Amino acid sequence: MLVRRVADPPGLSCLEGAAQGELVVLLHGLAGSAVEMASLAETLVGAGHRVIVPDQRGHGHSERFPADVSREAYAGDVLALLDEPAWLVGQSMGAHTAMLAAAASPERVRGLVMIEGGVGGSTDDYPERLRAYFASWPVPFADAQAAREFLGDRPITQAWIADFERRADGLWPRFDAGVMKRAIAEVAATARWTQWRSLTVPVLLILGEHGTVPPDEVAAMGAPYVVVAGAGHDVHLDAPEATARLILDFLRSR
């Protein structure tokens, strides 16, 4: 069973599951929340792990308008959660955050699982396109069905709806489009090859067959990876059982 509490430091709202095993920290991607990682967290707790799943700054039940959305701030939040060496598992932006945390403090990280995550860096207008997409949502949505009709009936939509904030006028996402642009712009600003190459902990990449990490980037990273058939960028939602099995196998093998 997962319980919600505010971890201080770093002041993030977290879902936590208690067991006697090694600590695993799960990190959602941009515009996500701890709720989308809940099923995976429960599987890990059932396998004997202690699990912490934060709503990263600017997301979920944590501070909606953080002043600092730098990569260093996100990585620092993760390290502040650790009261023992931990496994870090992140998806997309969460994977990038986990990688930076592992590079900054390898003695506090047992290993790293990056789900559809890379080293960052981009030369296009990806941050602005994401902002425009989120800003285009006709919020508030009257109800879950209205949200599905606009967003499409897919696993990521179900994850968003599960964590929408219900107000008197309808359902609202738990993030701000402008904050999302600022946060992802920090990821896109610089490819963190120096941090990647400094890693000393075991690493596993989990990629979707229809994912978004460029094949040449995966090749340059040179880490062990698994491609999950039929899955897209949200591998943990598209193929939850396969994702959980890969993570548990990796943890057990180390």
PDB file of C-alpha atoms in Angstrom:
ATOM      1  CA  MET A   1       0.000   0.000   0.000  1.00  0.00           C
ATOM      2  CA  LEU A   2       1.278   3.448  -0.925  1.00  0.00           C
ATOM      3  CA  VAL A   3       0.858   6.481   1.331  1.00  0.00           C
ATOM      4  CA  ARG A   4       1.327  10.148   0.463  1.00  0.00           C
ATOM      5  CA  ARG A   5       3.490  12.471   2.515  1.00  0.00           C
ATOM      6  CA  VAL A   6       5.591  15.573   2.041  1.00  0.00           C
ATOM      7  CA  ALA A   7       9.307  14.813   2.204  1.00  0.00           C
ATOM      8  CA  ASP A   8      11.229  17.587   3.913  1.00  0.00           C
ATOM      9  CA  PRO A   9      13.771  18.080   2.529  1.00  0.00           C
ATOM     10  CA  PRO A  10      13.164  18.642  -0.367  1.00  0.00           C
ATOM     11  CA  GLY A  11       9.517  19.603   0.212  1.00  0.00           C
ATOM     12  CA  LEU A  12       8.099  17.349  -2.492  1.00  0.00           C
ATOM     13  CA  SER A  13       4.844  15.438  -2.228  1.00  0.00           C
ATOM     14  CA  CYS A  14       5.650  11.730  -2.485  1.00  0.00           C
ATOM     15  CA  LEU A  15       3.958   8.369  -2.611  1.00  0.00           C
ATOM     16  CA  GLU A  16       5.818   5.850  -0.496  1.00  0.00           C
ATOM     17  CA  GLY A  17       5.631   2.123   0.031  1.00  0.00           C
ATOM     18  CA  ALA A  18       7.376   0.451   2.940  1.00  0.00           C
ATOM     19  CA  ALA A  19       9.212  -2.856   2.819  1.00  0.00           C
ATOM     20  CA  GLN A  20      12.475  -4.123   4.255  1.00  0.00           C
ATOM     21  CA  GLY A  21      14.465  -4.238   1.027  1.00  0.00           C
ATOM     22  CA  GLU A  22      16.666  -1.771  -0.788  1.00  0.00           C
ATOM     23  CA  LEU A  23      15.314   1.668  -1.637  1.00  0.00           C
ATOM     24  CA  VAL A  24      14.060   2.426  -5.163  1.00  0.00           C
ATOM     25  CA  VAL A  25      13.175   5.973  -6.254  1.00  0.00           C
ATOM     26  CA  LEU A  26      10.832   6.268  -9.251  1.00  0.00           C
ATOM     27  CA  LEU A  27      10.823   9.479 -11.289  1.00  0.00           C
ATOM     28  CA  HIS A  28       8.046  10.371 -13.727  1.00  0.00           C
ATOM     29  CA  GLY A  29       8.561  12.352 -16.912  1.00  0.00           C
ATOM     30  CA  LEU A  30       7.565  15.866 -17.941  1.00  0.00           C
ATOM     31  CA  ALA A  31       3.911  16.708 -17.183  1.00  0.00           C
ATOM     32  CA  GLY A  32       3.547  13.442 -15.285  1.00  0.00           C
ATOM     33  CA  SER A  33       3.175  12.677 -11.615  1.00  0.00           C
ATOM     34  CA  ALA A  34       3.780  10.023  -9.009  1.00  0.00           C
ATOM     35  CA  VAL A  35       0.336   8.558  -9.739  1.00  0.00           C
ATOM     36  CA  GLU A  36       1.469   7.227 -13.121  1.00  0.00           C
ATOM     37  CA  MET A  37       4.238   5.296 -11.351  1.00  0.00           C
ATOM     38  CA  ALA A  38       1.958   3.899  -8.633  1.00  0.00           C
ATOM     39  CA  SER A  39       1.352   0.502 -10.220  1.00  0.00           C
ATOM     40  CA  LEU A  40       5.072  -0.040 -10.784  1.00  0.00           C
ATOM     41  CA  ALA A  41       5.769   1.120  -7.228  1.00  0.00           C
ATOM     42  CA  GLU A  42       3.288  -1.388  -5.789  1.00  0.00           C
ATOM     43  CA  THR A  43       4.904  -4.185  -7.796  1.00  0.00           C
ATOM     44  CA  LEU A  44       8.326  -3.251  -6.418  1.00  0.00           C
ATOM     45  CA  VAL A  45       7.001  -3.076  -2.860  1.00  0.00           C
ATOM     46  CA  GLY A  46       5.432  -6.486  -3.355  1.00  0.00           C
ATOM     47  CA  ALA A  47       8.863  -7.759  -4.389  1.00  0.00           C
ATOM     48  CA  GLY A  48      10.316  -6.495  -1.103  1.00  0.00           C
ATOM     49  CA  HIS A  49      11.601  -3.034  -1.965  1.00  0.00           C
ATOM     50  CA  ARG A  50      11.081   0.221  -0.157  1.00  0.00           C
ATOM     51  CA  VAL A  51       9.873   2.757  -2.736  1.00  0.00           C
ATOM     52  CA  ILE A  52       9.651   6.555  -2.919  1.00  0.00           C
ATOM     53  CA  VAL A  53       7.817   8.196  -5.830  1.00  0.00           C
ATOM     54  CA  PRO A  54       7.991  12.010  -5.770  1.00  0.00           C
ATOM     55  CA  ASP A  55       5.891  14.495  -7.660  1.00  0.00           C
ATOM     56  CA  GLN A  56       8.848  16.387  -9.083  1.00  0.00           C
ATOM     57  CA  ARG A  57       8.912  20.168  -8.708  1.00  0.00           C
ATOM     58  CA  GLY A  58       6.277  21.819 -10.894  1.00  0.00           C
ATOM     59  CA  HIS A  59       4.234  18.605 -11.028  1.00  0.00           C
ATOM     60  CA  GLY A  60       1.449  16.816  -9.202  1.00  0.00           C
ATOM     61  CA  HIS A  61       0.886  17.818  -5.590  1.00  0.00           C
ATOM     62  CA  SER A  62       4.264  19.551  -5.298  1.00  0.00           C
ATOM     63  CA  GLU A  63       4.902  23.260  -5.841  1.00  0.00           C
ATOM     64  CA  ARG A  64       3.182  24.260  -9.106  1.00  0.00           C
ATOM     65  CA  PHE A  65       5.310  27.333  -9.847  1.00  0.00           C
ATOM     66  CA  PRO A  66       8.849  26.620  -8.606  1.00  0.00           C
ATOM     67  CA  ALA A  67      11.321  29.445  -9.040  1.00  0.00           C
ATOM     68  CA  ASP A  68      14.150  27.085  -9.980  1.00  0.00           C
ATOM     69  CA  VAL A  69      13.623  24.498 -12.710  1.00  0.00           C
ATOM     70  CA  SER A  70      17.290  23.893 -13.450  1.00  0.00           C
ATOM     71  CA  ARG A  71      18.553  20.379 -13.993  1.00  0.00           C
ATOM     72  CA  GLU A  72      20.688  20.786 -10.887  1.00  0.00           C
ATOM     73  CA  ALA A  73      17.590  21.606  -8.812  1.00  0.00           C
ATOM     74  CA  TYR A  74      15.765  18.494  -9.992  1.00  0.00           C
ATOM     75  CA  ALA A  75      18.775  16.255  -9.368  1.00  0.00           C
ATOM     76  CA  GLY A  76      19.307  17.864  -5.972  1.00  0.00           C
ATOM     77  CA  ASP A  77      15.717  17.065  -5.015  1.00  0.00           C
ATOM     78  CA  VAL A  78      16.337  13.381  -5.724  1.00  0.00           C
ATOM     79  CA  LEU A  79      19.513  13.277  -3.670  1.00  0.00           C
ATOM     80  CA  ALA A  80      17.729  15.025  -0.791  1.00  0.00           C
ATOM     81  CA  LEU A  81      15.244  12.134  -0.679  1.00  0.00           C
ATOM     82  CA  LEU A  82      17.934   9.518  -0.111  1.00  0.00           C
ATOM     83  CA  ASP A  83      18.545   8.340   3.436  1.00  0.00           C
ATOM     84  CA  GLU A  84      20.364   5.245   2.138  1.00  0.00           C
ATOM     85  CA  PRO A  85      21.947   4.183  -1.176  1.00  0.00           C
ATOM     86  CA  ALA A  86      19.144   3.738  -3.710  1.00  0.00           C
ATOM     87  CA  TRP A  87      18.266   2.465  -7.137  1.00  0.00           C
ATOM     88  CA  LEU A  88      17.075   5.287  -9.390  1.00  0.00           C
ATOM     89  CA  VAL A  89      14.462   4.556 -12.059  1.00  0.00           C
ATOM     90  CA  GLY A  90      13.230   7.370 -14.278  1.00  0.00           C
ATOM     91  CA  GLN A  91      11.214   7.854 -17.445  1.00  0.00           C
ATOM     92  CA  SER A  92      12.007  10.523 -20.061  1.00  0.00           C
ATOM     93  CA  MET A  93      12.848  13.748 -18.174  1.00  0.00           C
ATOM     94  CA  GLY A  94      12.830  11.686 -14.985  1.00  0.00           C
ATOM     95  CA  ALA A  95      15.481   9.415 -16.503  1.00  0.00           C
ATOM     96  CA  HIS A  96      17.617  12.461 -17.297  1.00  0.00           C
ATOM     97  CA  THR A  97      17.184  13.673 -13.717  1.00  0.00           C
ATOM     98  CA  ALA A  98      18.156  10.261 -12.361  1.00  0.00           C
ATOM     99  CA  MET A  99      21.248  10.172 -14.559  1.00  0.00           C
ATOM    100  CA  LEU A 100      22.417  13.574 -13.300  1.00  0.00           C
ATOM    101  CA  ALA A 101      21.807  12.549  -9.676  1.00  0.00           C
ATOM    102  CA  ALA A 102      23.829   9.354 -10.180  1.00  0.00           C
ATOM    103  CA  ALA A 103      26.658  11.315 -11.783  1.00  0.00           C
ATOM    104  CA  ALA A 104      26.666  13.902  -8.993  1.00  0.00           C
ATOM    105  CA  SER A 105      26.688  11.409  -6.121  1.00  0.00           C
ATOM    106  CA  PRO A 106      27.582   7.890  -7.303  1.00  0.00           C
ATOM    107  CA  GLU A 107      28.296   6.641  -3.786  1.00  0.00           C
ATOM    108  CA  ARG A 108      24.601   7.108  -2.962  1.00  0.00           C
ATOM    109  CA  VAL A 109      23.261   5.291  -6.028  1.00  0.00           C
ATOM    110  CA  ARG A 110      23.219   1.504  -6.445  1.00  0.00           C
ATOM    111  CA  GLY A 111      22.231   1.573 -10.095  1.00  0.00           C
ATOM    112  CA  LEU A 112      20.255   3.420 -12.732  1.00  0.00           C
ATOM    113  CA  VAL A 113      17.349   2.443 -14.994  1.00  0.00           C
ATOM    114  CA  MET A 114      16.534   4.953 -17.743  1.00  0.00           C
ATOM    115  CA  ILE A 115      13.174   4.397 -19.427  1.00  0.00           C
ATOM    116  CA  GLU A 116      13.093   6.233 -22.764  1.00  0.00           C
ATOM    117  CA  GLY A 117      15.708   8.679 -21.504  1.00  0.00           C
ATOM    118  CA  GLY A 118      18.910  10.010 -22.996  1.00  0.00           C
ATOM    119  CA  VAL A 119      21.593  12.606 -22.387  1.00  0.00           C
ATOM    120  CA  GLY A 120      19.443  15.589 -23.412  1.00  0.00           C
ATOM    121  CA  GLY A 121      20.183  18.374 -25.833  1.00  0.00           C
ATOM    122  CA  SER A 122      18.129  19.573 -28.795  1.00  0.00           C
ATOM    123  CA  THR A 123      18.461  22.077 -31.612  1.00  0.00           C
ATOM    124  CA  ASP A 124      14.780  22.432 -32.531  1.00  0.00           C
ATOM    125  CA  ASP A 125      11.770  24.185 -30.967  1.00  0.00           C
ATOM    126  CA  TYR A 126      10.666  21.146 -28.955  1.00  0.00           C
ATOM    127  CA  PRO A 127      10.124  23.085 -25.677  1.00  0.00           C
ATOM    128  CA  GLU A 128       7.865  25.629 -27.358  1.00  0.00           C
ATOM    129  CA  ARG A 129       5.926  22.942 -29.213  1.00  0.00           C
ATOM    130  CA  LEU A 130       5.284  21.153 -25.919  1.00  0.00           C
ATOM    131  CA  ARG A 131       4.185  24.389 -24.253  1.00  0.00           C
ATOM    132  CA  ALA A 132       1.793  25.116 -27.117  1.00  0.00           C
ATOM    133  CA  TYR A 133       0.336  21.628 -26.878  1.00  0.00           C
ATOM    134  CA  PHE A 134      -0.333  21.820 -23.156  1.00  0.00           C
ATOM    135  CA  ALA A 135      -1.654  25.382 -23.493  1.00  0.00           C
ATOM    136  CA  SER A 136      -4.105  24.170 -26.156  1.00  0.00           C
ATOM    137  CA  TRP A 137      -5.984  21.964 -23.694  1.00  0.00           C
ATOM    138  CA  PRO A 138      -9.518  23.377 -23.279  1.00  0.00           C
ATOM    139  CA  VAL A 139      -9.405  23.315 -19.502  1.00  0.00           C
ATOM    140  CA  PRO A 140     -11.225  22.849 -17.334  1.00  0.00           C
ATOM    141  CA  PHE A 141     -12.519  19.563 -18.703  1.00  0.00           C
ATOM    142  CA  ALA A 142     -16.130  18.947 -17.697  1.00  0.00           C
ATOM    143  CA  ASP A 143     -15.358  15.346 -16.793  1.00  0.00           C
ATOM    144  CA  ALA A 144     -13.086  12.403 -17.574  1.00  0.00           C
ATOM    145  CA  GLN A 145     -14.953  11.582 -20.775  1.00  0.00           C
ATOM    146  CA  ALA A 146     -14.454  15.109 -22.107  1.00  0.00           C
ATOM    147  CA  ALA A 147     -10.751  14.814 -21.333  1.00  0.00           C
ATOM    148  CA  ARG A 148     -10.513  11.474 -23.160  1.00  0.00           C
ATOM    149  CA  GLU A 149     -12.323  12.877 -26.190  1.00  0.00           C
ATOM    150  CA  PHE A 150      -9.778  15.685 -26.491  1.00  0.00           C
ATOM    151  CA  LEU A 151      -6.605  13.906 -25.392  1.00  0.00           C
ATOM    152  CA  GLY A 152      -7.285  10.516 -26.957  1.00  0.00           C
ATOM    153  CA  ASP A 153      -8.001   7.242 -25.212  1.00  0.00           C
ATOM    154  CA  ARG A 154      -4.448   6.053 -24.480  1.00  0.00           C
ATOM    155  CA  PRO A 155      -2.474   5.064 -21.383  1.00  0.00           C
ATOM    156  CA  ILE A 156      -0.920   8.503 -20.813  1.00  0.00           C
ATOM    157  CA  THR A 157      -4.389  10.075 -20.950  1.00  0.00           C
ATOM    158  CA  GLN A 158      -5.576   7.710 -18.237  1.00  0.00           C
ATOM    159  CA  ALA A 159      -2.554   8.674 -16.126  1.00  0.00           C
ATOM    160  CA  TRP A 160      -3.296  12.387 -16.528  1.00  0.00           C
ATOM    161  CA  ILE A 161      -6.974  11.932 -15.712  1.00  0.00           C
ATOM    162  CA  ALA A 162      -6.168   9.858 -12.633  1.00  0.00           C
ATOM    163  CA  ASP A 163      -4.316  12.828 -11.140  1.00  0.00           C
ATOM    164  CA  PHE A 164      -6.422  15.747 -12.378  1.00  0.00           C
ATOM    165  CA  GLU A 165      -7.440  18.260  -9.731  1.00  0.00           C
ATOM    166  CA  ARG A 166     -11.205  18.468  -9.333  1.00  0.00           C
ATOM    167  CA  ARG A 167     -12.349  22.049  -8.812  1.00  0.00           C
ATOM    168  CA  ALA A 168     -15.845  23.534  -8.754  1.00  0.00           C
ATOM    169  CA  ASP A 169     -15.657  24.284 -12.483  1.00  0.00           C
ATOM    170  CA  GLY A 170     -14.228  20.938 -13.628  1.00  0.00           C
ATOM    171  CA  LEU A 171     -10.985  18.982 -13.982  1.00  0.00           C
ATOM    172  CA  TRP A 172      -7.598  20.711 -14.177  1.00  0.00           C
ATOM    173  CA  PRO A 173      -4.115  19.309 -14.878  1.00  0.00           C
ATOM    174  CA  ARG A 174      -1.625  19.501 -12.021  1.00  0.00           C
ATOM    175  CA  PHE A 175       0.982  21.419 -14.004  1.00  0.00           C
ATOM    176  CA  ASP A 176       1.384  24.723 -15.833  1.00  0.00           C
ATOM    177  CA  ALA A 177       2.268  24.826 -19.539  1.00  0.00           C
ATOM    178  CA  GLY A 178       4.794  27.628 -19.050  1.00  0.00           C
ATOM    179  CA  VAL A 179       6.581  25.783 -16.267  1.00  0.00           C
ATOM    180  CA  MET A 180       6.710  22.664 -18.435  1.00  0.00           C
ATOM    181  CA  LYS A 181       8.373  24.665 -21.206  1.00  0.00           C
ATOM    182  CA  ARG A 182      10.974  26.059 -18.817  1.00  0.00           C
ATOM    183  CA  ALA A 183      11.675  22.632 -17.342  1.00  0.00           C
ATOM    184  CA  ILE A 184      12.100  20.816 -20.648  1.00  0.00           C
ATOM    185  CA  ALA A 185      14.108  23.709 -22.085  1.00  0.00           C
ATOM    186  CA  GLU A 186      16.698  22.988 -19.394  1.00  0.00           C
ATOM    187  CA  VAL A 187      16.911  19.389 -20.624  1.00  0.00           C
ATOM    188  CA  ALA A 188      17.111  20.489 -24.256  1.00  0.00           C
ATOM    189  CA  ALA A 189      19.698  23.193 -23.640  1.00  0.00           C
ATOM    190  CA  THR A 190      22.730  20.926 -23.253  1.00  0.00           C
ATOM    191  CA  ALA A 191      23.588  17.332 -24.012  1.00  0.00           C
ATOM    192  CA  ARG A 192      25.111  16.058 -20.764  1.00  0.00           C
ATOM    193  CA  TRP A 193      27.728  13.751 -22.224  1.00  0.00           C
ATOM    194  CA  THR A 194      30.269  14.660 -19.534  1.00  0.00           C
ATOM    195  CA  GLN A 195      27.930  13.487 -16.771  1.00  0.00           C
ATOM    196  CA  TRP A 196      26.943  10.392 -18.724  1.00  0.00           C
ATOM    197  CA  ARG A 197      30.538   9.335 -19.307  1.00  0.00           C
ATOM    198  CA  SER A 198      31.377   9.877 -15.644  1.00  0.00           C
ATOM    199  CA  LEU A 199      28.842   7.286 -14.457  1.00  0.00           C
ATOM    200  CA  THR A 200      30.274   4.445 -12.427  1.00  0.00           C
ATOM    201  CA  VAL A 201      27.028   2.688 -11.470  1.00  0.00           C
ATOM    202  CA  PRO A 202      25.295  -0.124 -13.402  1.00  0.00           C
ATOM    203  CA  VAL A 203      22.896   1.202 -16.042  1.00  0.00           C
ATOM    204  CA  LEU A 204      20.010  -0.278 -18.025  1.00  0.00           C
ATOM    205  CA  LEU A 205      18.140   1.523 -20.816  1.00  0.00           C
ATOM    206  CA  ILE A 206      14.542   0.464 -21.463  1.00  0.00           C
ATOM    207  CA  LEU A 207      13.297   1.714 -24.821  1.00  0.00           C
ATOM    208  CA  GLY A 208      10.003   1.482 -26.650  1.00  0.00           C
ATOM    209  CA  GLU A 209       9.861   0.011 -30.128  1.00  0.00           C
ATOM    210  CA  HIS A 210       8.120   3.241 -31.137  1.00  0.00           C
ATOM    211  CA  GLY A 211       9.999   5.445 -28.683  1.00  0.00           C
ATOM    212  CA  THR A 212      11.646   8.804 -29.229  1.00  0.00           C
ATOM    213  CA  VAL A 213      15.290   8.398 -28.166  1.00  0.00           C
ATOM    214  CA  PRO A 214      17.335   8.663 -31.396  1.00  0.00           C
ATOM    215  CA  PRO A 215      19.074   5.392 -32.338  1.00  0.00           C
ATOM    216  CA  ASP A 216      22.393   7.182 -32.862  1.00  0.00           C
ATOM    217  CA  GLU A 217      22.181   8.576 -29.324  1.00  0.00           C
ATOM    218  CA  VAL A 218      21.476   5.106 -27.920  1.00  0.00           C
ATOM    219  CA  ALA A 219      24.476   3.757 -29.844  1.00  0.00           C
ATOM    220  CA  ALA A 220      26.729   6.547 -28.581  1.00  0.00           C
ATOM    221  CA  MET A 221      25.630   5.939 -24.992  1.00  0.00           C
ATOM    222  CA  GLY A 222      26.895   2.375 -25.297  1.00  0.00           C
ATOM    223  CA  ALA A 223      24.876   1.037 -22.350  1.00  0.00           C
ATOM    224  CA  PRO A 224      22.963  -2.249 -22.195  1.00  0.00           C
ATOM    225  CA  TYR A 225      19.429  -1.729 -23.471  1.00  0.00           C
ATOM    226  CA  VAL A 226      16.188  -3.579 -24.069  1.00  0.00           C
ATOM    227  CA  VAL A 227      13.565  -2.612 -26.649  1.00  0.00           C
ATOM    228  CA  VAL A 228       9.992  -3.374 -25.578  1.00  0.00           C
ATOM    229  CA  ALA A 229       7.922  -4.490 -28.551  1.00  0.00           C
ATOM    230  CA  GLY A 230       4.852  -2.432 -29.358  1.00  0.00           C
ATOM    231  CA  ALA A 231       5.575   0.258 -26.755  1.00  0.00           C
ATOM    232  CA  GLY A 232       5.994   3.961 -27.381  1.00  0.00           C
ATOM    233  CA  HIS A 233       7.668   6.674 -25.323  1.00  0.00           C
ATOM    234  CA  ASP A 234       5.554   5.833 -22.259  1.00  0.00           C
ATOM    235  CA  VAL A 235       6.872   2.280 -21.984  1.00  0.00           C
ATOM    236  CA  HIS A 236       5.936   2.006 -18.305  1.00  0.00           C
ATOM    237  CA  LEU A 237       2.298   2.693 -19.201  1.00  0.00           C
ATOM    238  CA  ASP A 238       2.157   0.931 -22.558  1.00  0.00           C
ATOM    239  CA  ALA A 239       3.767  -2.263 -21.243  1.00  0.00           C
ATOM    240  CA  PRO A 240       3.649  -2.154 -17.430  1.00  0.00           C
ATOM    241  CA  GLU A 241       4.243  -5.854 -16.785  1.00  0.00           C
ATOM    242  CA  ALA A 242       7.222  -6.052 -19.124  1.00  0.00           C
ATOM    243  CA  THR A 243       8.689  -2.875 -17.632  1.00  0.00           C
ATOM    244  CA  ALA A 244       8.340  -4.146 -14.058  1.00  0.00           C
ATOM    245  CA  ARG A 245       9.900  -7.484 -14.986  1.00  0.00           C
ATOM    246  CA  LEU A 246      12.895  -5.823 -16.661  1.00  0.00           C
ATOM    247  CA  ILE A 247      13.485  -3.561 -13.663  1.00  0.00           C
ATOM    248  CA  LEU A 248      13.214  -6.374 -11.129  1.00  0.00           C
ATOM    249  CA  ASP A 249      15.513  -8.610 -13.176  1.00  0.00           C
ATOM    250  CA  PHE A 250      18.071  -5.798 -13.325  1.00  0.00           C
ATOM    251  CA  LEU A 251      17.898  -5.142  -9.586  1.00  0.00           C
ATOM    252  CA  ARG A 252      18.209  -8.833  -8.760  1.00  0.00           C
ATOM    253  CA  SER A 253      21.133  -9.318 -11.122  1.00  0.00           C
ATOM    254  CA  ARG A 254      23.133  -6.661  -9.299  1.00  0.00           C
TER     255      ARG A 254
END
